[in-house]
PDB file of C-alpha atoms and ligand atoms in Angstrom:
ATOM      1  CA  MET A  13     -49.417 -88.924-138.902  1.00 81.00           C
ATOM      2  CA  SER A  14     -52.676 -87.632-137.625  1.00 84.00           C
ATOM      3  CA  TRP A  15     -54.350 -84.528-136.374  1.00 93.00           C
ATOM      4  CA  ASP A  16     -57.772 -84.466-134.667  1.00 95.00           C
ATOM      5  CA  THR A  17     -59.690 -84.139-137.930  1.00 97.00           C
ATOM      6  CA  VAL A  18     -57.115 -85.024-140.596  1.00 98.00           C
ATOM      7  CA  SER A  19     -54.896 -88.046-141.169  1.00 97.00           C
ATOM      8  CA  LEU A  20     -51.940 -88.609-143.472  1.00 98.00           C
ATOM      9  CA  GLU A  21     -51.072 -92.173-144.396  1.00 98.00           C
ATOM     10  CA  TYR A  22     -48.568 -93.673-146.796  1.00 97.00           C
ATOM     11  CA  ASP A  23     -48.556 -96.663-149.059  1.00 96.00           C
ATOM     12  CA  ASP A  24     -45.018 -96.654-150.423  1.00 95.00           C
ATOM     13  CA  ASP A  25     -44.590 -93.249-152.055  1.00 95.00           C
ATOM     14  CA  VAL A  26     -48.295 -92.434-152.207  1.00 98.00           C
ATOM     15  CA  ALA A  27     -49.715 -90.232-149.461  1.00 98.00           C
ATOM     16  CA  THR A  28     -53.414 -90.213-148.614  1.00 98.00           C
ATOM     17  CA  LEU A  29     -54.812 -87.197-146.808  1.00 98.00           C
ATOM     18  CA  THR A  30     -58.200 -87.949-145.262  1.00 98.00           C
ATOM     19  CA  VAL A  31     -60.458 -85.269-143.833  1.00 98.00           C
ATOM     20  CA  ASP A  32     -62.090 -86.929-140.853  1.00 98.00           C
ATOM     21  CA  ARG A  33     -64.843 -84.864-139.263  1.00 98.00           C
ATOM     22  CA  PRO A  34     -67.797 -87.154-139.885  1.00 95.00           C
ATOM     23  CA  ASP A  35     -70.209 -85.432-137.483  1.00 96.00           C
ATOM     24  CA  ALA A  36     -70.148 -82.412-139.808  1.00 98.00           C
ATOM     25  CA  LEU A  37     -69.818 -84.406-143.033  1.00 98.00           C
ATOM     26  CA  ASN A  38     -66.155 -83.302-143.106  1.00 98.00           C
ATOM     27  CA  ALA A  39     -67.036 -79.606-143.333  1.00 98.00           C
ATOM     28  CA  LEU A  40     -63.881 -77.551-143.012  1.00 98.00           C
ATOM     29  CA  ASN A  41     -63.304 -75.361-139.979  1.00 97.00           C
ATOM     30  CA  VAL A  42     -60.145 -73.446-139.048  1.00 97.00           C
ATOM     31  CA  GLU A  43     -58.603 -76.370-137.196  1.00 97.00           C
ATOM     32  CA  THR A  44     -59.211 -78.769-140.084  1.00 98.00           C
ATOM     33  CA  LEU A  45     -57.868 -76.355-142.697  1.00 98.00           C
ATOM     34  CA  GLU A  46     -54.736 -75.723-140.644  1.00 98.00           C
ATOM     35  CA  ALA A  47     -54.212 -79.458-140.232  1.00 98.00           C
ATOM     36  CA  MET A  48     -54.697 -79.975-143.974  1.00 98.00           C
ATOM     37  CA  GLY A  49     -52.063 -77.317-144.632  1.00 98.00           C
ATOM     38  CA  GLU A  50     -49.611 -79.042-142.295  1.00 98.00           C
ATOM     39  CA  ALA A  51     -50.350 -82.459-143.775  1.00 98.00           C
ATOM     40  CA  ILE A  52     -49.795 -81.221-147.332  1.00 98.00           C
ATOM     41  CA  GLU A  53     -46.500 -79.595-146.325  1.00 98.00           C
ATOM     42  CA  THR A  54     -45.426 -82.773-144.529  1.00 98.00           C
ATOM     43  CA  ALA A  55     -46.219 -84.951-147.540  1.00 98.00           C
ATOM     44  CA  ALA A  56     -44.273 -82.580-149.802  1.00 98.00           C
ATOM     45  CA  ASP A  57     -41.289 -82.503-147.426  1.00 97.00           C
ATOM     46  CA  GLU A  58     -41.330 -86.275-147.181  1.00 97.00           C
ATOM     47  CA  GLY A  59     -41.200 -86.581-150.954  1.00 96.00           C
ATOM     48  CA  ALA A  60     -44.587 -88.154-151.662  1.00 98.00           C
ATOM     49  CA  ARG A  61     -44.801 -89.017-155.369  1.00 96.00           C
ATOM     50  CA  ALA A  62     -48.602 -88.657-155.433  1.00 98.00           C
ATOM     51  CA  LEU A  63     -51.206 -87.396-152.999  1.00 98.00           C
ATOM     52  CA  VAL A  64     -54.804 -88.604-152.692  1.00 98.00           C
ATOM     53  CA  LEU A  65     -57.318 -86.322-150.957  1.00 99.00           C
ATOM     54  CA  THR A  66     -60.485 -87.942-149.667  1.00 98.00           C
ATOM     55  CA  GLY A  67     -63.064 -87.802-146.867  1.00 98.00           C
ATOM     56  CA  ALA A  68     -63.849 -90.234-144.067  1.00 98.00           C
ATOM     57  CA  GLY A  69     -67.264 -91.907-144.089  1.00 96.00           C
ATOM     58  CA  ASP A  70     -69.848 -91.091-146.719  1.00 92.00           C
ATOM     59  CA  ALA A  71     -68.900 -87.481-147.458  1.00 98.00           C
ATOM     60  CA  PHE A  72     -65.932 -86.001-149.285  1.00 98.00           C
ATOM     61  CA  ILE A  73     -66.139 -82.463-147.846  1.00 98.00           C
ATOM     62  CA  ALA A  74     -69.611 -80.908-147.386  1.00 98.00           C
ATOM     63  CA  GLY A  75     -68.095 -77.444-147.704  1.00 98.00           C
ATOM     64  CA  ALA A  76     -66.717 -74.770-145.455  1.00 98.00           C
ATOM     65  CA  ASP A  77     -68.206 -74.883-141.963  1.00 98.00           C
ATOM     66  CA  ILE A  78     -71.352 -72.766-142.226  1.00 98.00           C
ATOM     67  CA  LYS A  79     -71.799 -72.628-138.463  1.00 98.00           C
ATOM     68  CA  TYR A  80     -68.354 -71.062-138.189  1.00 97.00           C
ATOM     69  CA  MET A  81     -68.948 -68.620-141.057  1.00 97.00           C
ATOM     70  CA  GLN A  82     -72.395 -67.550-139.987  1.00 97.00           C
ATOM     71  CA  ASP A  83     -71.421 -64.519-137.904  1.00 96.00           C
ATOM     72  CA  LEU A  84     -68.176 -63.500-139.576  1.00 97.00           C
ATOM     73  CA  GLY A  85     -67.680 -59.911-140.684  1.00 97.00           C
ATOM     74  CA  PRO A  86     -65.733 -58.926-143.802  1.00 96.00           C
ATOM     75  CA  GLU A  87     -62.364 -58.749-142.027  1.00 97.00           C
ATOM     76  CA  ALA A  88     -62.617 -62.210-140.487  1.00 97.00           C
ATOM     77  CA  ALA A  89     -64.030 -63.528-143.768  1.00 98.00           C
ATOM     78  CA  GLN A  90     -60.988 -62.159-145.569  1.00 97.00           C
ATOM     79  CA  LYS A  91     -58.698 -64.165-143.244  1.00 98.00           C
ATOM     80  CA  TRP A  92     -60.945 -67.210-143.599  1.00 98.00           C
ATOM     81  CA  GLY A  93     -60.828 -66.870-147.375  1.00 98.00           C
ATOM     82  CA  GLU A  94     -57.048 -66.621-147.275  1.00 98.00           C
ATOM     83  CA  LEU A  95     -56.725 -69.718-145.114  1.00 98.00           C
ATOM     84  CA  GLY A  96     -58.732 -71.797-147.584  1.00 98.00           C
ATOM     85  CA  HIS A  97     -56.888 -70.265-150.515  1.00 98.00           C
ATOM     86  CA  ASP A  98     -53.582 -71.217-148.907  1.00 98.00           C
ATOM     87  CA  VAL A  99     -54.664 -74.852-148.628  1.00 98.00           C
ATOM     88  CA  ALA A 100     -56.025 -74.947-152.183  1.00 98.00           C
ATOM     89  CA  ASP A 101     -52.869 -73.255-153.472  1.00 98.00           C
ATOM     90  CA  ALA A 102     -50.725 -75.787-151.595  1.00 98.00           C
ATOM     91  CA  LEU A 103     -52.615 -78.597-153.316  1.00 98.00           C
ATOM     92  CA  GLU A 104     -52.204 -76.894-156.682  1.00 97.00           C
ATOM     93  CA  ALA A 105     -48.492 -76.313-156.104  1.00 96.00           C
ATOM     94  CA  PHE A 106     -47.871 -79.731-154.559  1.00 98.00           C
ATOM     95  CA  PRO A 107     -44.692 -80.997-156.214  1.00 96.00           C
ATOM     96  CA  ALA A 108     -46.334 -84.253-157.360  1.00 97.00           C
ATOM     97  CA  PRO A 109     -49.737 -85.093-158.820  1.00 98.00           C
ATOM     98  CA  THR A 110     -52.767 -84.850-156.580  1.00 98.00           C
ATOM     99  CA  ILE A 111     -56.004 -86.816-156.934  1.00 99.00           C
ATOM    100  CA  ALA A 112     -59.308 -85.956-155.307  1.00 99.00           C
ATOM    101  CA  ALA A 113     -61.104 -89.220-154.562  1.00 99.00           C
ATOM    102  CA  VAL A 114     -64.597 -87.765-154.272  1.00 98.00           C
ATOM    103  CA  ASN A 115     -66.512 -90.290-152.212  1.00 98.00           C
ATOM    104  CA  GLY A 116     -69.680 -88.312-151.420  1.00 98.00           C
ATOM    105  CA  TYR A 117     -70.829 -84.722-150.902  1.00 98.00           C
ATOM    106  CA  ALA A 118     -68.406 -82.169-152.342  1.00 98.00           C
ATOM    107  CA  PHE A 119     -70.161 -78.848-151.970  1.00 98.00           C
ATOM    108  CA  GLY A 120     -68.836 -75.290-151.788  1.00 98.00           C
ATOM    109  CA  GLY A 121     -65.352 -75.413-150.323  1.00 98.00           C
ATOM    110  CA  GLY A 122     -65.323 -79.193-150.795  1.00 98.00           C
ATOM    111  CA  CYS A 123     -65.786 -78.743-154.510  1.00 98.00           C
ATOM    112  CA  GLU A 124     -63.061 -76.087-154.406  1.00 98.00           C
ATOM    113  CA  MET A 125     -60.553 -78.429-152.765  1.00 98.00           C
ATOM    114  CA  ALA A 126     -61.331 -81.036-155.432  1.00 99.00           C
ATOM    115  CA  LEU A 127     -60.828 -78.366-158.119  1.00 98.00           C
ATOM    116  CA  ALA A 128     -57.382 -77.564-156.730  1.00 98.00           C
ATOM    117  CA  CYS A 129     -56.277 -81.173-157.270  1.00 98.00           C
ATOM    118  CA  ASP A 130     -54.780 -82.265-160.587  1.00 98.00           C
ATOM    119  CA  LEU A 131     -57.279 -85.075-161.188  1.00 98.00           C
ATOM    120  CA  ARG A 132     -60.671 -86.100-159.849  1.00 98.00           C
ATOM    121  CA  VAL A 133     -62.138 -89.590-159.590  1.00 98.00           C
ATOM    122  CA  ALA A 134     -65.540 -90.060-158.009  1.00 98.00           C
ATOM    123  CA  SER A 135     -67.898 -92.679-156.702  1.00 98.00           C
ATOM    124  CA  GLU A 136     -71.274 -93.139-158.395  1.00 98.00           C
ATOM    125  CA  SER A 137     -73.101 -91.619-155.436  1.00 98.00           C
ATOM    126  CA  ALA A 138     -70.959 -88.468-155.220  1.00 98.00           C
ATOM    127  CA  LEU A 139     -72.653 -85.079-155.543  1.00 98.00           C
ATOM    128  CA  ILE A 140     -70.688 -81.938-156.339  1.00 98.00           C
ATOM    129  CA  GLY A 141     -71.386 -78.252-156.749  1.00 98.00           C
ATOM    130  CA  ASN A 142     -70.677 -74.707-155.726  1.00 98.00           C
ATOM    131  CA  THR A 143     -73.736 -74.055-153.623  1.00 97.00           C
ATOM    132  CA  GLU A 144     -72.564 -70.796-152.023  1.00 98.00           C
ATOM    133  CA  ILE A 145     -75.147 -68.624-153.785  1.00 98.00           C
ATOM    134  CA  ASP A 146     -77.908 -70.185-151.676  1.00 97.00           C
ATOM    135  CA  LEU A 147     -76.103 -68.962-148.561  1.00 98.00           C
ATOM    136  CA  GLY A 148     -75.917 -65.408-149.836  1.00 97.00           C
ATOM    137  CA  ILE A 149     -72.214 -65.583-150.696  1.00 98.00           C
ATOM    138  CA  ILE A 150     -69.992 -66.667-153.592  1.00 98.00           C
ATOM    139  CA  PRO A 151     -67.249 -69.280-153.833  1.00 98.00           C
ATOM    140  CA  GLY A 152     -64.275 -68.068-151.802  1.00 98.00           C
ATOM    141  CA  TRP A 153     -61.644 -70.769-152.194  1.00 98.00           C
ATOM    142  CA  GLY A 154     -60.977 -70.598-155.891  1.00 97.00           C
ATOM    143  CA  ALA A 155     -64.009 -71.837-157.828  1.00 98.00           C
ATOM    144  CA  THR A 156     -64.727 -68.580-159.647  1.00 97.00           C
ATOM    145  CA  GLN A 157     -61.337 -69.053-161.308  1.00 96.00           C
ATOM    146  CA  ARG A 158     -60.735 -72.809-161.366  1.00 96.00           C
ATOM    147  CA  LEU A 159     -64.226 -74.018-162.282  1.00 98.00           C
ATOM    148  CA  PRO A 160     -64.557 -72.095-165.597  1.00 97.00           C
ATOM    149  CA  ARG A 161     -61.091 -73.249-166.604  1.00 94.00           C
ATOM    150  CA  LEU A 162     -62.058 -76.853-166.037  1.00 97.00           C
ATOM    151  CA  VAL A 163     -65.630 -77.087-167.295  1.00 98.00           C
ATOM    152  CA  GLY A 164     -65.906 -74.000-169.510  1.00 97.00           C
ATOM    153  CA  ASP A 165     -67.486 -70.629-168.927  1.00 97.00           C
ATOM    154  CA  GLU A 166     -71.154 -71.424-169.653  1.00 98.00           C
ATOM    155  CA  THR A 167     -71.262 -74.525-167.462  1.00 98.00           C
ATOM    156  CA  ALA A 168     -69.374 -72.821-164.633  1.00 98.00           C
ATOM    157  CA  ARG A 169     -71.705 -69.828-164.668  1.00 98.00           C
ATOM    158  CA  ARG A 170     -74.730 -72.116-164.560  1.00 98.00           C
ATOM    159  CA  MET A 171     -73.254 -74.084-161.672  1.00 98.00           C
ATOM    160  CA  ILE A 172     -72.221 -71.022-159.642  1.00 98.00           C
ATOM    161  CA  PHE A 173     -75.270 -68.855-160.434  1.00 98.00           C
ATOM    162  CA  LEU A 174     -77.775 -71.644-159.785  1.00 98.00           C
ATOM    163  CA  GLY A 175     -75.869 -73.436-157.024  1.00 98.00           C
ATOM    164  CA  GLU A 176     -76.404 -76.645-158.959  1.00 97.00           C
ATOM    165  CA  ARG A 177     -75.624 -79.941-157.246  1.00 97.00           C
ATOM    166  CA  LEU A 178     -74.486 -82.331-159.988  1.00 98.00           C
ATOM    167  CA  ASP A 179     -74.596 -86.080-159.671  1.00 98.00           C
ATOM    168  CA  ALA A 180     -71.414 -87.931-160.560  1.00 98.00           C
ATOM    169  CA  ALA A 181     -72.480 -88.859-164.086  1.00 98.00           C
ATOM    170  CA  SER A 182     -73.417 -85.252-164.922  1.00 98.00           C
ATOM    171  CA  ALA A 183     -70.175 -83.979-163.393  1.00 98.00           C
ATOM    172  CA  ALA A 184     -68.210 -86.400-165.544  1.00 98.00           C
ATOM    173  CA  GLU A 185     -70.127 -85.267-168.610  1.00 98.00           C
ATOM    174  CA  VAL A 186     -68.993 -81.655-168.131  1.00 98.00           C
ATOM    175  CA  GLY A 187     -65.412 -82.710-167.401  1.00 98.00           C
ATOM    176  CA  LEU A 188     -65.452 -82.115-163.685  1.00 98.00           C
ATOM    177  CA  PHE A 189     -64.738 -85.776-162.931  1.00 98.00           C
ATOM    178  CA  GLY A 190     -62.272 -87.716-165.027  1.00 98.00           C
ATOM    179  CA  GLU A 191     -63.684 -91.061-163.946  1.00 98.00           C
ATOM    180  CA  VAL A 192     -66.712 -92.375-162.065  1.00 98.00           C
ATOM    181  CA  VAL A 193     -66.637 -95.811-160.458  1.00 98.00           C
ATOM    182  CA  ALA A 194     -68.778 -97.936-158.172  1.00 98.00           C
ATOM    183  CA  ASP A 195     -68.732 -96.688-154.586  1.00 98.00           C
ATOM    184  CA  ASP A 196     -66.852 -99.690-153.265  1.00 98.00           C
ATOM    185  CA  GLU A 197     -64.226 -99.431-156.000  1.00 98.00           C
ATOM    186  CA  LEU A 198     -63.244 -95.797-155.521  1.00 98.00           C
ATOM    187  CA  GLU A 199     -60.473 -96.327-152.998  1.00 98.00           C
ATOM    188  CA  GLY A 200     -58.837 -99.013-155.140  1.00 98.00           C
ATOM    189  CA  VAL A 201     -59.164 -97.067-158.383  1.00 98.00           C
ATOM    190  CA  ALA A 202     -57.692 -93.916-156.819  1.00 98.00           C
ATOM    191  CA  ALA A 203     -54.841 -95.930-155.308  1.00 98.00           C
ATOM    192  CA  GLU A 204     -54.085 -97.593-158.624  1.00 98.00           C
ATOM    193  CA  LEU A 205     -54.043 -94.254-160.459  1.00 98.00           C
ATOM    194  CA  ALA A 206     -51.813 -92.796-157.750  1.00 98.00           C
ATOM    195  CA  ASP A 207     -49.438 -95.760-158.062  1.00 97.00           C
ATOM    196  CA  ARG A 208     -49.222 -95.239-161.828  1.00 95.00           C
ATOM    197  CA  LEU A 209     -48.469 -91.552-161.364  1.00 96.00           C
ATOM    198  CA  ALA A 210     -45.974 -92.232-158.588  1.00 93.00           C
ATOM    199  CA  ALA A 211     -44.152 -94.631-160.862  1.00 89.00           C
ATOM    200  CA  LYS A 212     -43.445 -91.920-163.453  1.00 85.00           C
ATOM    201  CA  PRO A 213     -40.208 -89.917-163.392  1.00 83.00           C
ATOM    202  CA  ALA A 214     -40.621 -87.540-160.495  1.00 86.00           C
ATOM    203  CA  PHE A 215     -38.805 -84.523-161.879  1.00 82.00           C
ATOM    204  CA  ALA A 216     -40.507 -84.711-165.283  1.00 78.00           C
ATOM    205  CA  MET A 217     -43.829 -85.100-163.531  1.00 86.00           C
ATOM    206  CA  ARG A 218     -43.152 -82.111-161.343  1.00 85.00           C
ATOM    207  CA  THR A 219     -42.027 -80.071-164.347  1.00 81.00           C
ATOM    208  CA  ALA A 220     -45.055 -81.042-166.427  1.00 78.00           C
ATOM    209  CA  LYS A 221     -47.349 -80.030-163.613  1.00 85.00           C
ATOM    210  CA  ALA A 222     -45.508 -76.745-163.070  1.00 79.00           C
ATOM    211  CA  ALA A 223     -45.666 -75.962-166.795  1.00 78.00           C
ATOM    212  CA  ILE A 224     -49.404 -76.564-166.968  1.00 80.00           C
ATOM    213  CA  ASN A 225     -49.981 -74.496-163.848  1.00 80.00           C
ATOM    214  CA  GLN A 226     -47.792 -71.674-165.100  1.00 80.00           C
ATOM    215  CA  GLY A 227     -49.990 -71.331-168.165  1.00 74.00           C
ATOM    216  CA  TYR A 228     -52.898 -70.287-166.020  1.00 80.00           C
ATOM    217  CA  GLU A 229     -50.980 -67.825-163.857  1.00 75.00           C
ATOM    218  CA  GLY A 230     -51.466 -64.451-165.528  1.00 69.00           C
ATOM    219  CA  SER A 231     -55.137 -63.861-165.172  1.00 69.00           C
ATOM    220  CA  GLN A 232     -55.856 -66.281-162.360  1.00 67.00           C
ATOM    221  CA  GLU A 233     -53.858 -64.244-159.853  1.00 70.00           C
ATOM    222  CA  SER A 234     -55.787 -61.049-160.366  1.00 66.00           C
ATOM    223  CA  GLY A 235     -59.020 -63.026-160.489  1.00 63.00           C
ATOM    224  CA  LEU A 236     -58.316 -64.646-157.149  1.00 70.00           C
ATOM    225  CA  ALA A 237     -57.436 -61.321-155.554  1.00 74.00           C
ATOM    226  CA  TYR A 238     -60.706 -59.898-156.822  1.00 70.00           C
ATOM    227  CA  GLU A 239     -62.603 -62.944-155.570  1.00 79.00           C
ATOM    228  CA  GLN A 240     -61.172 -62.546-152.081  1.00 84.00           C
ATOM    229  CA  ARG A 241     -62.270 -58.918-151.818  1.00 80.00           C
ATOM    230  CA  ALA A 242     -65.669 -59.640-153.345  1.00 74.00           C
ATOM    231  CA  PHE A 243     -66.184 -62.690-151.133  1.00 84.00           C
ATOM    232  CA  ALA A 244     -65.283 -60.834-147.943  1.00 85.00           C
ATOM    233  CA  SER A 245     -67.471 -57.873-148.823  1.00 82.00           C
ATOM    234  CA  LEU A 246     -70.572 -60.098-148.776  1.00 82.00           C
ATOM    235  CA  PHE A 247     -70.228 -60.869-145.085  1.00 89.00           C
ATOM    236  CA  GLY A 248     -72.600 -58.820-143.043  1.00 91.00           C
ATOM    237  CA  THR A 249     -75.027 -58.348-145.922  1.00 84.00           C
ATOM    238  CA  PRO A 250     -78.665 -59.302-145.263  1.00 86.00           C
ATOM    239  CA  ASP A 251     -78.562 -62.204-147.738  1.00 82.00           C
ATOM    240  CA  GLN A 252     -75.475 -63.740-146.133  1.00 88.00           C
ATOM    241  CA  ARG A 253     -76.975 -63.453-142.680  1.00 92.00           C
ATOM    242  CA  GLU A 254     -80.331 -64.800-143.918  1.00 92.00           C
ATOM    243  CA  GLY A 255     -78.859 -67.598-146.032  1.00 89.00           C
ATOM    244  CA  MET A 256     -76.714 -68.953-143.261  1.00 93.00           C
ATOM    245  CA  ALA A 257     -79.341 -68.446-140.553  1.00 95.00           C
ATOM    246  CA  ALA A 258     -81.820 -70.386-142.711  1.00 95.00           C
ATOM    247  CA  PHE A 259     -79.367 -73.252-143.054  1.00 93.00           C
ATOM    248  CA  VAL A 260     -78.645 -73.393-139.359  1.00 95.00           C
ATOM    249  CA  GLU A 261     -82.359 -73.127-138.449  1.00 96.00           C
ATOM    250  CA  ASP A 262     -83.245 -75.734-141.079  1.00 96.00           C
ATOM    251  CA  ARG A 263     -85.703 -73.590-143.042  1.00 95.00           C
ATOM    252  CA  GLU A 264     -85.984 -72.039-146.486  1.00 93.00           C
ATOM    253  CA  PRO A 265     -84.157 -68.704-146.808  1.00 89.00           C
ATOM    254  CA  ASP A 266     -86.126 -65.539-147.458  1.00 88.00           C
ATOM    255  CA  PHE A 267     -83.754 -63.278-149.394  1.00 73.00           C
ATOM    256  CA  GLU A 268     -84.163 -59.553-149.885  1.00 76.00           C
TER     257      GLU A 268
HETATM  258  C1  HXC B  94     -71.398 -77.036-141.105  1.00 52.31           C
HETATM  259  C2  HXC B  94     -72.473 -78.921-141.800  1.00 52.31           C
HETATM  260  C3  HXC B  94     -72.209 -78.624-143.148  1.00 52.31           C
HETATM  261  C4  HXC B  94     -71.463 -77.442-143.421  1.00 52.31           C
HETATM  262  C5  HXC B  94     -73.328 -80.446-143.083  1.00 52.31           C
HETATM  263  N1  HXC B  94     -73.161 -80.060-141.805  1.00 52.31           N
HETATM  264  N2  HXC B  94     -72.756 -79.597-143.933  1.00 52.31           N
HETATM  265  N3  HXC B  94     -72.069 -78.134-140.790  1.00 52.31           N
HETATM  266  N4  HXC B  94     -71.089 -76.683-142.366  1.00 52.31           N
HETATM  267  N5  HXC B  94     -71.104 -77.086-144.657  1.00 52.31           N
HETATM  268  C6  HXC B  94     -73.628 -80.715-140.591  1.00 52.31           C
HETATM  269  C7  HXC B  94     -75.120 -80.510-140.389  1.00 52.31           C
HETATM  270  O1  HXC B  94     -75.390 -79.269-139.797  1.00 52.31           O
HETATM  271  C8  HXC B  94     -75.425 -81.675-139.466  1.00 52.31           C
HETATM  272  O2  HXC B  94     -74.987 -81.357-138.170  1.00 52.31           O
HETATM  273  C9  HXC B  94     -74.507 -82.778-139.993  1.00 52.31           C
HETATM  274  O3  HXC B  94     -73.468 -82.121-140.693  1.00 52.31           O
HETATM  275  C10 HXC B  94     -75.218 -83.707-140.957  1.00 52.31           C
HETATM  276  O4  HXC B  94     -75.791 -82.907-141.974  1.00 52.31           O
HETATM  277  P1  HXC B  94     -77.323 -83.054-142.430  1.00 52.31           P
HETATM  278  O5  HXC B  94     -77.676 -81.799-143.135  1.00 52.31           O
HETATM  279  O6  HXC B  94     -78.162 -83.461-141.274  1.00 52.31           O
HETATM  280  O7  HXC B  94     -77.200 -84.276-143.431  1.00 52.31           O
HETATM  281  P2  HXC B  94     -78.074 -84.576-144.715  1.00 52.31           P
HETATM  282  O8  HXC B  94     -79.518 -84.354-144.457  1.00 52.31           O
HETATM  283  O9  HXC B  94     -77.616 -85.923-145.169  1.00 52.31           O
HETATM  284  O10 HXC B  94     -77.647 -83.475-145.777  1.00 52.31           O
HETATM  285  C11 HXC B  94     -76.323 -83.443-146.224  1.00 52.31           C
HETATM  286  C12 HXC B  94     -76.077 -82.168-147.044  1.00 52.31           C
HETATM  287  C13 HXC B  94     -76.447 -80.933-146.212  1.00 52.31           C
HETATM  288  C14 HXC B  94     -76.929 -82.210-148.347  1.00 52.31           C
HETATM  289  C15 HXC B  94     -74.586 -82.147-147.432  1.00 52.31           C
HETATM  290  O11 HXC B  94     -75.839 -81.037-144.933  1.00 52.31           O
HETATM  291  C16 HXC B  94     -76.014 -79.646-146.813  1.00 52.31           C
HETATM  292  O12 HXC B  94     -76.638 -79.148-147.730  1.00 52.31           O
HETATM  293  N6  HXC B  94     -74.932 -79.079-146.254  1.00 52.31           N
HETATM  294  C17 HXC B  94     -74.457 -77.774-146.704  1.00 52.31           C
HETATM  295  C18 HXC B  94     -73.725 -77.906-147.991  1.00 52.31           C
HETATM  296  C19 HXC B  94     -73.223 -76.565-148.459  1.00 52.31           C
HETATM  297  O13 HXC B  94     -74.013 -75.661-148.794  1.00 52.31           O
HETATM  298  N7  HXC B  94     -71.919 -76.435-148.499  1.00 52.31           N
HETATM  299  C20 HXC B  94     -71.275 -75.188-148.945  1.00 52.31           C
HETATM  300  C21 HXC B  94     -70.985 -74.340-147.730  1.00 52.31           C
HETATM  301  S1  HXC B  94     -70.377 -72.730-148.227  1.00 52.31           S
HETATM  302  P3  HXC B  94     -75.915 -81.657-136.875  1.00 52.31           P
HETATM  303  O14 HXC B  94     -75.117 -81.078-135.761  1.00 52.31           O
HETATM  304  O15 HXC B  94     -77.213 -80.997-137.147  1.00 52.31           O
HETATM  305  O16 HXC B  94     -76.006 -83.156-136.861  1.00 52.31           O
HETATM  306  C22 HXC B  94     -68.777 -72.968-148.563  1.00 52.31           C
HETATM  307  C23 HXC B  94     -67.993 -71.724-148.846  1.00 52.31           C
HETATM  308  C24 HXC B  94     -66.601 -72.010-149.268  1.00 52.31           C
HETATM  309  O17 HXC B  94     -68.302 -74.052-148.588  1.00 52.31           O
HETATM  310  C25 HXC B  94     -65.768 -70.757-149.342  1.00 52.31           C
HETATM  311  C26 HXC B  94     -65.447 -70.236-147.986  1.00 52.31           C
HETATM  312  C27 HXC B  94     -64.430 -69.120-148.018  1.00 52.31           C
END
């Protein structure tokens, strides 16, 4: 099945969802997010036993589409935040294991989609980080909650506060990637891992995943609600306008 910027392919019981917007390094706009949501729902309905998320070409997902976000106000940003949250939540709640095969840039919202997957494998040349701070905003699709849980509080604060872009080896060192492989081996390694997961008992797998996820529920929910309000409130501020204008005009930002 395919949409304009997303495809869903099967190899036996393993579904692969590929974000395919190479001109923008697979940055996510409304259309792409909606297609991802439909693809995830389709794969769940069709009983996929594992789902691989990856990007076409040399990028995984270079983030949310900055050109789209640039002029949003808080209300539109709230909706935009919700749309991305819905996709990330659908990945997290997917009834079978999900693997992010991180094949290149995974910044901002791209990092957040990878965080919403159960497991992450990456190519040697991948770069990952929550770079939102340099655009005058904060992560809005889950990283303020999911990143600290995965890599620990100190590392997450450093990454989010500094907008650090980690290479694959460094990301593996802090536990953000479970495995790093040669670029030309990533697809095969992810497929093999997916096959192994798909071969496990489906209901037990689903239950194990649900049990792990449930453990995080209490505080994550309120944290995400706070994040959405805080994220949206930054739109229209001088630093958001300046940060995004600087990106689009290809110059260094001059923050207040
Ligand atoms: C829109 C993007 C984009 C993005 C790249 N492009 N990233 N467009 N949104 N996030 C576009 C560029 O404008 C350019 O389009 C084309 O893709 C190729 O990008 P280049 O910059 O020319 O490529 P390169 O020099 O190789 O640099 C790659 C890069 C850089 C290092 C990934 O593009 C970059 O820093 N991108 C922004 C990464 C980022 O900050 N992401 C987080 C966004 S905030 P043209 O038309 O010029 O060819 C976010 C918030 C999430 O994700 C939460 C939201 C609620």
